[in-house]
């Protein structure tokens, strides 16, 4: 399967948070991470802490094109956030999958939103308690990760 077209739908997410924001001391005022386009109109799924209390959000594609965005939602229970691009991204949406179907030994690709990726394999799936207060029922662990 050629995954290159799918990788283009992973974008960099950059957010600026006010100095006096509740989360500024713990998470910083300039945050960067990645997200994935999940709808053709530029809706992006990301990790919520990137956009918590953000006053500015920007999305960048692998070609370096930057578009403004708006933080739409942060779901405390799952830890995910939604961002809406305020200009056309011109990127295809990736359909959400079913992680319960992933098996130990399956190949995976980890991507960063600026064009880099590594191939890995699932080595286990198990409960994981994150220090940041999330309990994942079936976290996916991968190894080894090598640049592709």
Tab-separated table of N, CA and C in Angstrom:
chain	number	residue	atom	x	y	z
A	1	UNK	N	0.841	-1.188	0.000
A	1	UNK	CA	0.000	0.000	0.000
A	1	UNK	C	0.882	1.245	0.000
A	2	UNK	N	0.583	2.179	-0.864
A	2	UNK	CA	1.312	3.442	-0.925
A	2	UNK	C	0.707	4.415	0.085
A	3	UNK	N	1.457	4.741	1.121
A	3	UNK	CA	0.918	5.614	2.167
A	3	UNK	C	1.276	7.082	1.970
A	4	UNK	N	2.083	7.389	0.958
A	4	UNK	CA	2.511	8.778	0.754
A	4	UNK	C	1.342	9.761	0.665
A	5	UNK	N	0.266	9.443	-0.079
A	5	UNK	CA	-0.864	10.389	-0.109
A	5	UNK	C	-1.488	10.598	1.272
A	6	UNK	N	-1.515	9.557	2.083
A	6	UNK	CA	-2.063	9.689	3.433
A	6	UNK	C	-1.187	10.583	4.308
A	7	UNK	N	0.120	10.456	4.159
A	7	UNK	CA	1.038	11.254	4.978
A	7	UNK	C	0.875	12.748	4.723
A	8	UNK	N	0.440	13.128	3.528
A	8	UNK	CA	0.250	14.548	3.214
A	8	UNK	C	-0.877	15.156	4.044
A	9	UNK	N	-1.765	14.315	4.553
A	9	UNK	CA	-2.889	14.816	5.349
A	9	UNK	C	-2.534	15.005	6.821
A	10	UNK	N	-1.287	14.762	7.169
A	10	UNK	CA	-0.817	15.032	8.529
A	10	UNK	C	-0.153	16.399	8.499
A	11	UNK	N	-0.607	17.285	9.375
A	11	UNK	CA	-0.144	18.670	9.373
A	11	UNK	C	0.524	19.015	10.698
A	12	UNK	N	1.360	20.030	10.664
A	12	UNK	CA	1.935	20.575	11.893
A	12	UNK	C	0.920	21.534	12.505
A	13	UNK	N	0.796	21.488	13.820
A	13	UNK	CA	-0.102	22.380	14.559
A	13	UNK	C	0.762	23.241	15.467
A	14	UNK	N	0.580	24.553	15.366
A	14	UNK	CA	1.317	25.491	16.227
A	14	UNK	C	0.311	26.393	16.917
A	15	UNK	N	0.506	26.593	18.209
A	15	UNK	CA	-0.430	27.415	18.974
A	15	UNK	C	0.329	28.360	19.891
A	16	UNK	N	-0.264	29.534	20.101
A	16	UNK	CA	0.259	30.515	21.043
A	16	UNK	C	-0.780	30.718	22.132
A	17	UNK	N	-0.310	30.684	23.367
A	17	UNK	CA	-1.168	30.783	24.543
A	17	UNK	C	-0.729	32.005	25.346
A	18	UNK	N	-1.661	32.767	25.925
A	18	UNK	CA	-1.280	33.940	26.718
A	18	UNK	C	-0.392	33.565	27.912
A	19	UNK	N	0.505	34.469	28.281
A	19	UNK	CA	1.407	34.258	29.419
A	19	UNK	C	0.648	33.973	30.710
A	20	UNK	N	-0.528	34.590	30.871
A	20	UNK	CA	-1.280	34.438	32.116
A	20	UNK	C	-2.303	33.296	32.070
A	21	UNK	N	-2.247	32.466	31.043
A	21	UNK	CA	-3.176	31.333	30.939
A	21	UNK	C	-2.894	30.328	32.052
A	22	UNK	N	-3.927	29.660	32.495
A	22	UNK	CA	-3.820	28.679	33.572
A	22	UNK	C	-2.788	27.594	33.251
A	23	UNK	N	-2.714	27.167	31.980
A	23	UNK	CA	-1.819	26.073	31.581
A	23	UNK	C	-0.443	26.544	31.108
A	24	UNK	N	-0.195	27.848	31.109
A	24	UNK	CA	1.054	28.379	30.553
A	24	UNK	C	2.294	27.866	31.280
A	25	UNK	N	2.267	27.836	32.603
A	25	UNK	CA	3.448	27.387	33.347
A	25	UNK	C	3.773	25.922	33.075
A	26	UNK	N	2.767	25.081	33.043
A	26	UNK	CA	2.997	23.646	32.865
A	26	UNK	C	3.261	23.257	31.411
A	27	UNK	N	2.546	23.883	30.471
A	27	UNK	CA	2.616	23.458	29.070
A	27	UNK	C	3.315	24.450	28.152
A	28	UNK	N	3.649	25.632	28.667
A	28	UNK	CA	4.307	26.640	27.852
A	28	UNK	C	3.322	27.508	27.087
A	29	UNK	N	3.841	28.568	26.500
A	29	UNK	CA	2.999	29.497	25.749
A	29	UNK	C	3.119	29.306	24.238
A	30	UNK	N	4.120	28.579	23.809
A	30	UNK	CA	4.268	28.226	22.390
A	30	UNK	C	4.289	26.707	22.311
A	31	UNK	N	3.298	26.171	21.625
A	31	UNK	CA	3.144	24.720	21.575
A	31	UNK	C	3.153	24.243	20.131
A	32	UNK	N	3.784	23.109	19.905
A	32	UNK	CA	3.852	22.527	18.566
A	32	UNK	C	3.604	21.034	18.631
A	33	UNK	N	2.924	20.536	17.631
A	33	UNK	CA	2.659	19.108	17.524
A	33	UNK	C	2.128	18.807	16.141
A	34	UNK	N	1.360	17.758	16.014
A	34	UNK	CA	0.786	17.421	14.719
A	34	UNK	C	-0.684	17.084	14.845
A	35	UNK	N	-1.317	17.042	13.702
A	35	UNK	CA	-2.730	16.707	13.627
A	35	UNK	C	-3.001	16.040	12.301
A	36	UNK	N	-4.204	15.524	12.160
A	36	UNK	CA	-4.570	14.844	10.923
A	36	UNK	C	-5.889	15.413	10.413
A	37	UNK	N	-5.925	15.681	9.114
A	37	UNK	CA	-7.141	16.193	8.478
A	37	UNK	C	-8.168	15.061	8.463
A	38	UNK	N	-9.338	15.299	9.091
A	38	UNK	CA	-10.359	14.247	9.156
A	38	UNK	C	-11.624	14.599	8.375
A	39	UNK	N	-11.665	15.798	7.808
A	39	UNK	CA	-12.813	16.195	6.986
A	39	UNK	C	-12.316	17.120	5.885
A	40	UNK	N	-12.928	17.033	4.729
A	40	UNK	CA	-12.493	17.796	3.569
A	40	UNK	C	-12.536	19.301	3.730
A	41	UNK	N	-13.314	19.801	4.695
A	41	UNK	CA	-13.393	21.248	4.907
A	41	UNK	C	-12.293	21.770	5.826
A	42	UNK	N	-11.294	20.937	6.143
A	42	UNK	CA	-10.157	21.390	6.937
A	42	UNK	C	-10.279	21.141	8.430
A	43	UNK	N	-11.146	20.237	8.842
A	43	UNK	CA	-11.236	19.878	10.255
A	43	UNK	C	-10.067	18.959	10.590
A	44	UNK	N	-9.334	19.306	11.648
A	44	UNK	CA	-8.121	18.584	12.026
A	44	UNK	C	-8.263	18.039	13.447
A	45	UNK	N	-7.914	16.778	13.620
A	45	UNK	CA	-7.875	16.138	14.934
A	45	UNK	C	-6.451	16.225	15.461
A	46	UNK	N	-6.294	16.680	16.695
A	46	UNK	CA	-4.972	16.810	17.302
A	46	UNK	C	-5.062	16.427	18.768
A	47	UNK	N	-3.965	16.550	19.469
A	47	UNK	CA	-3.980	16.297	20.911
A	47	UNK	C	-4.389	17.602	21.588
A	48	UNK	N	-5.283	17.507	22.535
A	48	UNK	CA	-5.928	18.690	23.090
A	48	UNK	C	-5.037	19.686	23.792
A	49	UNK	N	-3.977	19.232	24.461
A	49	UNK	CA	-3.158	20.191	25.210
A	49	UNK	C	-2.477	21.211	24.310
A	50	UNK	N	-2.333	20.893	23.026
A	50	UNK	CA	-1.731	21.864	22.105
A	50	UNK	C	-2.588	23.112	21.970
A	51	UNK	N	-3.897	22.946	22.043
A	51	UNK	CA	-4.798	24.064	21.752
A	51	UNK	C	-5.533	24.603	22.974
A	52	UNK	N	-5.310	23.999	24.147
A	52	UNK	CA	-5.959	24.480	25.363
A	52	UNK	C	-5.566	25.928	25.614
A	53	UNK	N	-6.538	26.811	25.721
A	53	UNK	CA	-6.366	28.242	25.995
A	53	UNK	C	-5.619	28.999	24.888
A	54	UNK	N	-5.518	28.415	23.697
A	54	UNK	CA	-4.780	29.061	22.606
A	54	UNK	C	-5.517	30.289	22.096
A	55	UNK	N	-4.758	31.373	21.881
A	55	UNK	CA	-5.351	32.553	21.261
A	55	UNK	C	-5.018	32.608	19.776
A	56	UNK	N	-3.999	31.898	19.360
A	56	UNK	CA	-3.652	31.779	17.941
A	56	UNK	C	-3.324	30.324	17.641
A	57	UNK	N	-3.825	29.836	16.503
A	57	UNK	CA	-3.512	28.479	16.051
A	57	UNK	C	-3.189	28.553	14.562
A	58	UNK	N	-2.145	27.855	14.161
A	58	UNK	CA	-1.719	27.807	12.765
A	58	UNK	C	-1.505	26.358	12.364
A	59	UNK	N	-1.803	26.051	11.119
A	59	UNK	CA	-1.563	24.728	10.561
A	59	UNK	C	-0.567	24.870	9.419
A	60	UNK	N	0.373	23.946	9.322
A	60	UNK	CA	1.361	23.974	8.243
A	60	UNK	C	1.379	22.621	7.551
A	61	UNK	N	1.383	22.657	6.212
A	61	UNK	CA	1.458	21.396	5.476
A	61	UNK	C	2.919	21.042	5.212
A	62	UNK	N	3.150	19.914	4.570
A	62	UNK	CA	4.513	19.442	4.339
A	62	UNK	C	5.302	20.310	3.373
A	63	UNK	N	4.608	21.153	2.615
A	63	UNK	CA	5.289	22.072	1.706
A	63	UNK	C	5.644	23.381	2.393
A	64	UNK	N	5.283	23.512	3.669
A	64	UNK	CA	5.584	24.726	4.417
A	64	UNK	C	4.505	25.787	4.339
A	65	UNK	N	3.417	25.519	3.635
A	65	UNK	CA	2.319	26.482	3.547
A	65	UNK	C	1.609	26.533	4.889
A	66	UNK	N	1.415	27.750	5.395
A	66	UNK	CA	0.818	27.955	6.714
A	66	UNK	C	-0.534	28.637	6.556
A	67	UNK	N	-1.544	28.120	7.266
A	67	UNK	CA	-2.874	28.733	7.246
A	67	UNK	C	-3.339	28.940	8.688
A	68	UNK	N	-4.076	30.027	8.927
A	68	UNK	CA	-4.618	30.242	10.272
A	68	UNK	C	-5.706	29.217	10.565
A	69	UNK	N	-5.911	28.973	11.849
A	69	UNK	CA	-6.929	28.005	12.263
A	69	UNK	C	-7.574	28.479	13.555
A	70	UNK	N	-8.638	27.798	13.916
A	70	UNK	CA	-9.382	28.129	15.133
A	70	UNK	C	-9.555	26.858	15.961
A	71	UNK	N	-9.249	26.948	17.254
A	71	UNK	CA	-9.471	25.811	18.151
A	71	UNK	C	-10.970	25.673	18.379
A	72	UNK	N	-11.538	24.562	17.953
A	72	UNK	CA	-12.979	24.339	18.077
A	72	UNK	C	-13.364	23.673	19.384
A	73	UNK	N	-12.636	22.639	19.761
A	73	UNK	CA	-13.058	21.855	20.922
A	73	UNK	C	-11.884	21.111	21.533
A	74	UNK	N	-12.012	20.857	22.824
A	74	UNK	CA	-11.056	20.036	23.557
A	74	UNK	C	-11.870	19.096	24.428
A	75	UNK	N	-11.765	17.807	24.176
A	75	UNK	CA	-12.508	16.812	24.940
A	75	UNK	C	-11.642	16.327	26.095
A	76	UNK	N	-11.998	16.721	27.305
A	76	UNK	CA	-11.217	16.366	28.486
A	76	UNK	C	-11.130	14.851	28.683
A	77	UNK	N	-12.194	14.139	28.358
A	77	UNK	CA	-12.212	12.696	28.611
A	77	UNK	C	-11.227	11.933	27.730
A	78	UNK	N	-11.162	12.289	26.445
A	78	UNK	CA	-10.267	11.576	25.529
A	78	UNK	C	-8.909	12.253	25.390
A	79	UNK	N	-8.848	13.551	25.668
A	79	UNK	CA	-7.610	14.293	25.480
A	79	UNK	C	-7.421	14.812	24.067
A	80	UNK	N	-8.384	14.588	23.187
A	80	UNK	CA	-8.270	15.055	21.810
A	80	UNK	C	-8.834	16.457	21.647
A	81	UNK	N	-8.343	17.159	20.639
A	81	UNK	CA	-8.849	18.473	20.299
A	81	UNK	C	-9.187	18.534	18.824
A	82	UNK	N	-10.072	19.468	18.475
A	82	UNK	CA	-10.433	19.708	17.080
A	82	UNK	C	-10.055	21.127	16.710
A	83	UNK	N	-9.467	21.267	15.533
A	83	UNK	CA	-9.047	22.559	15.003
A	83	UNK	C	-9.665	22.709	13.620
A	84	UNK	N	-10.171	23.903	13.322
A	84	UNK	CA	-10.738	24.176	12.002
A	84	UNK	C	-9.824	25.125	11.246
A	85	UNK	N	-9.349	24.704	10.079
A	85	UNK	CA	-8.558	25.587	9.224
A	85	UNK	C	-9.445	26.734	8.761
A	86	UNK	N	-8.913	27.953	8.743
A	86	UNK	CA	-9.678	29.125	8.324
A	86	UNK	C	-9.417	29.494	6.871
A	87	UNK	N	-8.639	28.679	6.189
A	87	UNK	CA	-8.389	28.817	4.752
A	87	UNK	C	-8.316	27.397	4.194
A	88	UNK	N	-8.602	27.230	2.915
A	88	UNK	CA	-8.558	25.878	2.347
A	88	UNK	C	-7.175	25.238	2.503
A	89	UNK	N	-7.160	24.005	2.967
A	89	UNK	CA	-5.904	23.266	3.094
A	89	UNK	C	-5.553	22.544	1.799
A	90	UNK	N	-6.576	22.146	1.049
A	90	UNK	CA	-6.324	21.403	-0.179
A	90	UNK	C	-5.743	20.021	0.084
A	91	UNK	N	-6.055	19.460	1.238
A	91	UNK	CA	-5.544	18.144	1.605
A	91	UNK	C	-6.712	17.180	1.787
A	92	UNK	N	-6.515	15.926	1.397
A	92	UNK	CA	-7.601	14.957	1.578
A	92	UNK	C	-7.757	14.578	3.047
A	93	UNK	N	-8.962	14.197	3.394
A	93	UNK	CA	-9.232	13.727	4.753
A	93	UNK	C	-8.840	12.259	4.871
A	94	UNK	N	-8.367	11.895	6.042
A	94	UNK	CA	-8.066	10.499	6.342
A	94	UNK	C	-9.231	9.939	7.144
A	95	UNK	N	-9.728	8.809	6.718
A	95	UNK	CA	-10.829	8.173	7.448
A	95	UNK	C	-10.311	7.613	8.768
A	96	UNK	N	-11.092	7.789	9.817
A	96	UNK	CA	-10.713	7.227	11.105
A	96	UNK	C	-10.808	5.709	11.033
A	97	UNK	N	-9.851	5.038	11.638
A	97	UNK	CA	-9.820	3.585	11.618
A	97	UNK	C	-10.365	2.990	12.901
A	98	UNK	N	-10.146	1.720	13.058
A	98	UNK	CA	-10.599	0.984	14.231
A	98	UNK	C	-9.382	0.332	14.876
A	99	UNK	N	-8.841	0.973	15.918
A	99	UNK	CA	-7.625	0.483	16.567
A	99	UNK	C	-7.806	-0.901	17.173
A	100	UNK	N	-9.029	-1.289	17.452
A	100	UNK	CA	-9.252	-2.618	18.035
A	100	UNK	C	-8.906	-3.730	17.043
A	101	UNK	N	-8.837	-3.390	15.764
A	101	UNK	CA	-8.496	-4.384	14.738
A	101	UNK	C	-6.987	-4.553	14.565
A	102	UNK	N	-6.202	-3.607	15.094
A	102	UNK	CA	-4.743	-3.691	14.986
A	102	UNK	C	-4.237	-4.835	15.862
A	103	UNK	N	-3.302	-5.609	15.304
A	103	UNK	CA	-2.792	-6.782	16.013
A	103	UNK	C	-1.294	-6.648	16.282
A	104	UNK	N	-0.833	-7.347	17.309
A	104	UNK	CA	0.598	-7.395	17.592
A	104	UNK	C	1.306	-7.938	16.352
A	105	UNK	N	2.366	-7.244	15.946
A	105	UNK	CA	3.113	-7.613	14.749
A	105	UNK	C	2.736	-6.814	13.522
A	106	UNK	N	1.592	-6.137	13.555
A	106	UNK	CA	1.173	-5.328	12.404
A	106	UNK	C	2.156	-4.182	12.169
A	107	UNK	N	2.436	-3.865	10.895
A	107	UNK	CA	3.277	-2.705	10.603
A	107	UNK	C	2.487	-1.414	10.802
A	108	UNK	N	3.180	-0.368	11.247
A	108	UNK	CA	2.593	0.959	11.412
A	108	UNK	C	3.593	1.988	10.912
A	109	UNK	N	3.102	3.188	10.670
A	109	UNK	CA	3.961	4.303	10.291
A	109	UNK	C	3.679	5.442	11.255
A	110	UNK	N	4.723	6.038	11.805
A	110	UNK	CA	4.615	7.184	12.692
A	110	UNK	C	5.058	8.401	11.894
A	111	UNK	N	4.248	9.450	11.868
A	111	UNK	CA	4.549	10.627	11.049
A	111	UNK	C	4.429	11.887	11.883
A	112	UNK	N	5.195	12.922	11.501
A	112	UNK	CA	5.277	14.129	12.322
A	112	UNK	C	4.578	15.356	11.775
A	113	UNK	N	4.068	15.351	10.579
A	113	UNK	CA	3.386	16.516	10.039
A	113	UNK	C	4.260	17.445	9.222
A	114	UNK	N	5.562	17.229	9.193
A	114	UNK	CA	6.437	18.051	8.354
A	114	UNK	C	7.162	17.200	7.312
A	115	UNK	N	6.652	15.997	7.091
A	115	UNK	CA	7.185	15.174	6.019
A	115	UNK	C	8.083	14.034	6.452
A	116	UNK	N	8.362	13.912	7.734
A	116	UNK	CA	9.205	12.810	8.199
A	116	UNK	C	8.321	11.680	8.725
A	117	UNK	N	8.784	10.460	8.515
A	117	UNK	CA	8.037	9.313	9.024
A	117	UNK	C	9.003	8.184	9.344
A	118	UNK	N	8.553	7.303	10.210
A	118	UNK	CA	9.320	6.105	10.540
A	118	UNK	C	8.374	4.916	10.514
A	119	UNK	N	8.915	3.790	10.116
A	119	UNK	CA	8.135	2.552	10.100
A	119	UNK	C	8.433	1.782	11.382
A	120	UNK	N	7.422	1.119	11.895
A	120	UNK	CA	7.581	0.337	13.123
A	120	UNK	C	6.597	-0.825	13.089
A	121	UNK	N	6.587	-1.602	14.146
A	121	UNK	CA	5.629	-2.699	14.298
A	121	UNK	C	5.015	-2.619	15.685
A	122	UNK	N	3.777	-3.056	15.784
A	122	UNK	CA	3.109	-3.102	17.083
A	122	UNK	C	3.711	-4.259	17.876
A	123	UNK	N	4.223	-3.942	19.089
A	123	UNK	CA	4.805	-4.992	19.922
A	123	UNK	C	3.869	-5.424	21.043
A	124	UNK	N	2.961	-4.553	21.446
A	124	UNK	CA	1.965	-4.939	22.438
A	124	UNK	C	0.831	-3.927	22.454
A	125	UNK	N	-0.277	-4.350	23.007
A	125	UNK	CA	-1.429	-3.478	23.254
A	125	UNK	C	-1.866	-3.768	24.683
A	126	UNK	N	-1.864	-2.739	25.516
A	126	UNK	CA	-2.210	-2.953	26.920
A	126	UNK	C	-2.678	-1.660	27.557
A	127	UNK	N	-3.219	-1.782	28.745
A	127	UNK	CA	-3.651	-0.612	29.500
A	127	UNK	C	-2.434	0.246	29.840
A	128	UNK	N	-2.622	1.559	29.807
A	128	UNK	CA	-1.527	2.479	30.112
A	128	UNK	C	-2.086	3.674	30.863
A	129	UNK	N	-1.484	3.978	31.999
A	129	UNK	CA	-1.888	5.144	32.784
A	129	UNK	C	-0.867	6.245	32.556
A	130	UNK	N	-1.293	7.317	31.894
A	130	UNK	CA	-0.410	8.446	31.651
A	130	UNK	C	-0.362	9.353	32.870
A	131	UNK	N	0.799	9.870	33.189
A	131	UNK	CA	0.946	10.749	34.353
A	131	UNK	C	0.101	12.008	34.209
A	132	UNK	N	-0.302	12.313	32.982
A	132	UNK	CA	-1.078	13.522	32.725
A	132	UNK	C	-2.563	13.301	32.970
A	133	UNK	N	-2.938	12.207	33.598
A	133	UNK	CA	-4.269	11.890	34.098
A	133	UNK	C	-5.156	11.096	33.148
A	134	UNK	N	-4.611	10.513	32.099
A	134	UNK	CA	-5.421	9.700	31.201
A	134	UNK	C	-5.114	8.225	31.386
A	135	UNK	N	-6.156	7.423	31.396
A	135	UNK	CA	-6.017	5.975	31.426
A	135	UNK	C	-6.472	5.456	30.069
A	136	UNK	N	-5.544	4.859	29.340
A	136	UNK	CA	-5.855	4.295	28.032
A	136	UNK	C	-6.129	2.808	28.207
A	137	UNK	N	-7.290	2.370	27.784
A	137	UNK	CA	-7.662	0.963	27.933
A	137	UNK	C	-6.782	0.037	27.107
A	138	UNK	N	-6.400	0.497	25.922
A	138	UNK	CA	-5.630	-0.352	25.022
A	138	UNK	C	-4.635	0.499	24.230
A	139	UNK	N	-3.581	0.943	24.917
A	139	UNK	CA	-2.542	1.730	24.259
A	139	UNK	C	-1.753	0.827	23.312
A	140	UNK	N	-1.303	1.407	22.209
A	140	UNK	CA	-0.525	0.664	21.218
A	140	UNK	C	0.941	1.040	21.398
A	141	UNK	N	1.792	0.045	21.638
A	141	UNK	CA	3.226	0.256	21.808
A	141	UNK	C	3.943	-0.271	20.575
A	142	UNK	N	4.910	0.510	20.079
A	142	UNK	CA	5.632	0.128	18.869
A	142	UNK	C	7.131	0.110	19.114
A	143	UNK	N	7.859	-0.677	18.298
A	143	UNK	CA	9.315	-0.703	18.335
A	143	UNK	C	9.781	-1.643	17.232
A	144	UNK	N	10.970	-1.541	16.745
A	144	UNK	CA	11.772	-0.327	16.789
A	144	UNK	C	11.298	0.639	15.714
A	145	UNK	N	11.605	1.881	15.891
A	145	UNK	CA	11.245	2.892	14.896
A	145	UNK	C	12.514	3.294	14.151
A	146	UNK	N	12.502	3.127	12.846
A	146	UNK	CA	13.646	3.484	12.009
A	146	UNK	C	13.185	4.447	10.924
A	147	UNK	N	13.967	5.496	10.635
A	147	UNK	CA	13.570	6.423	9.562
A	147	UNK	C	13.372	5.678	8.246
A	148	UNK	N	12.327	6.081	7.524
A	148	UNK	CA	12.063	5.434	6.227
A	148	UNK	C	12.470	6.333	5.091
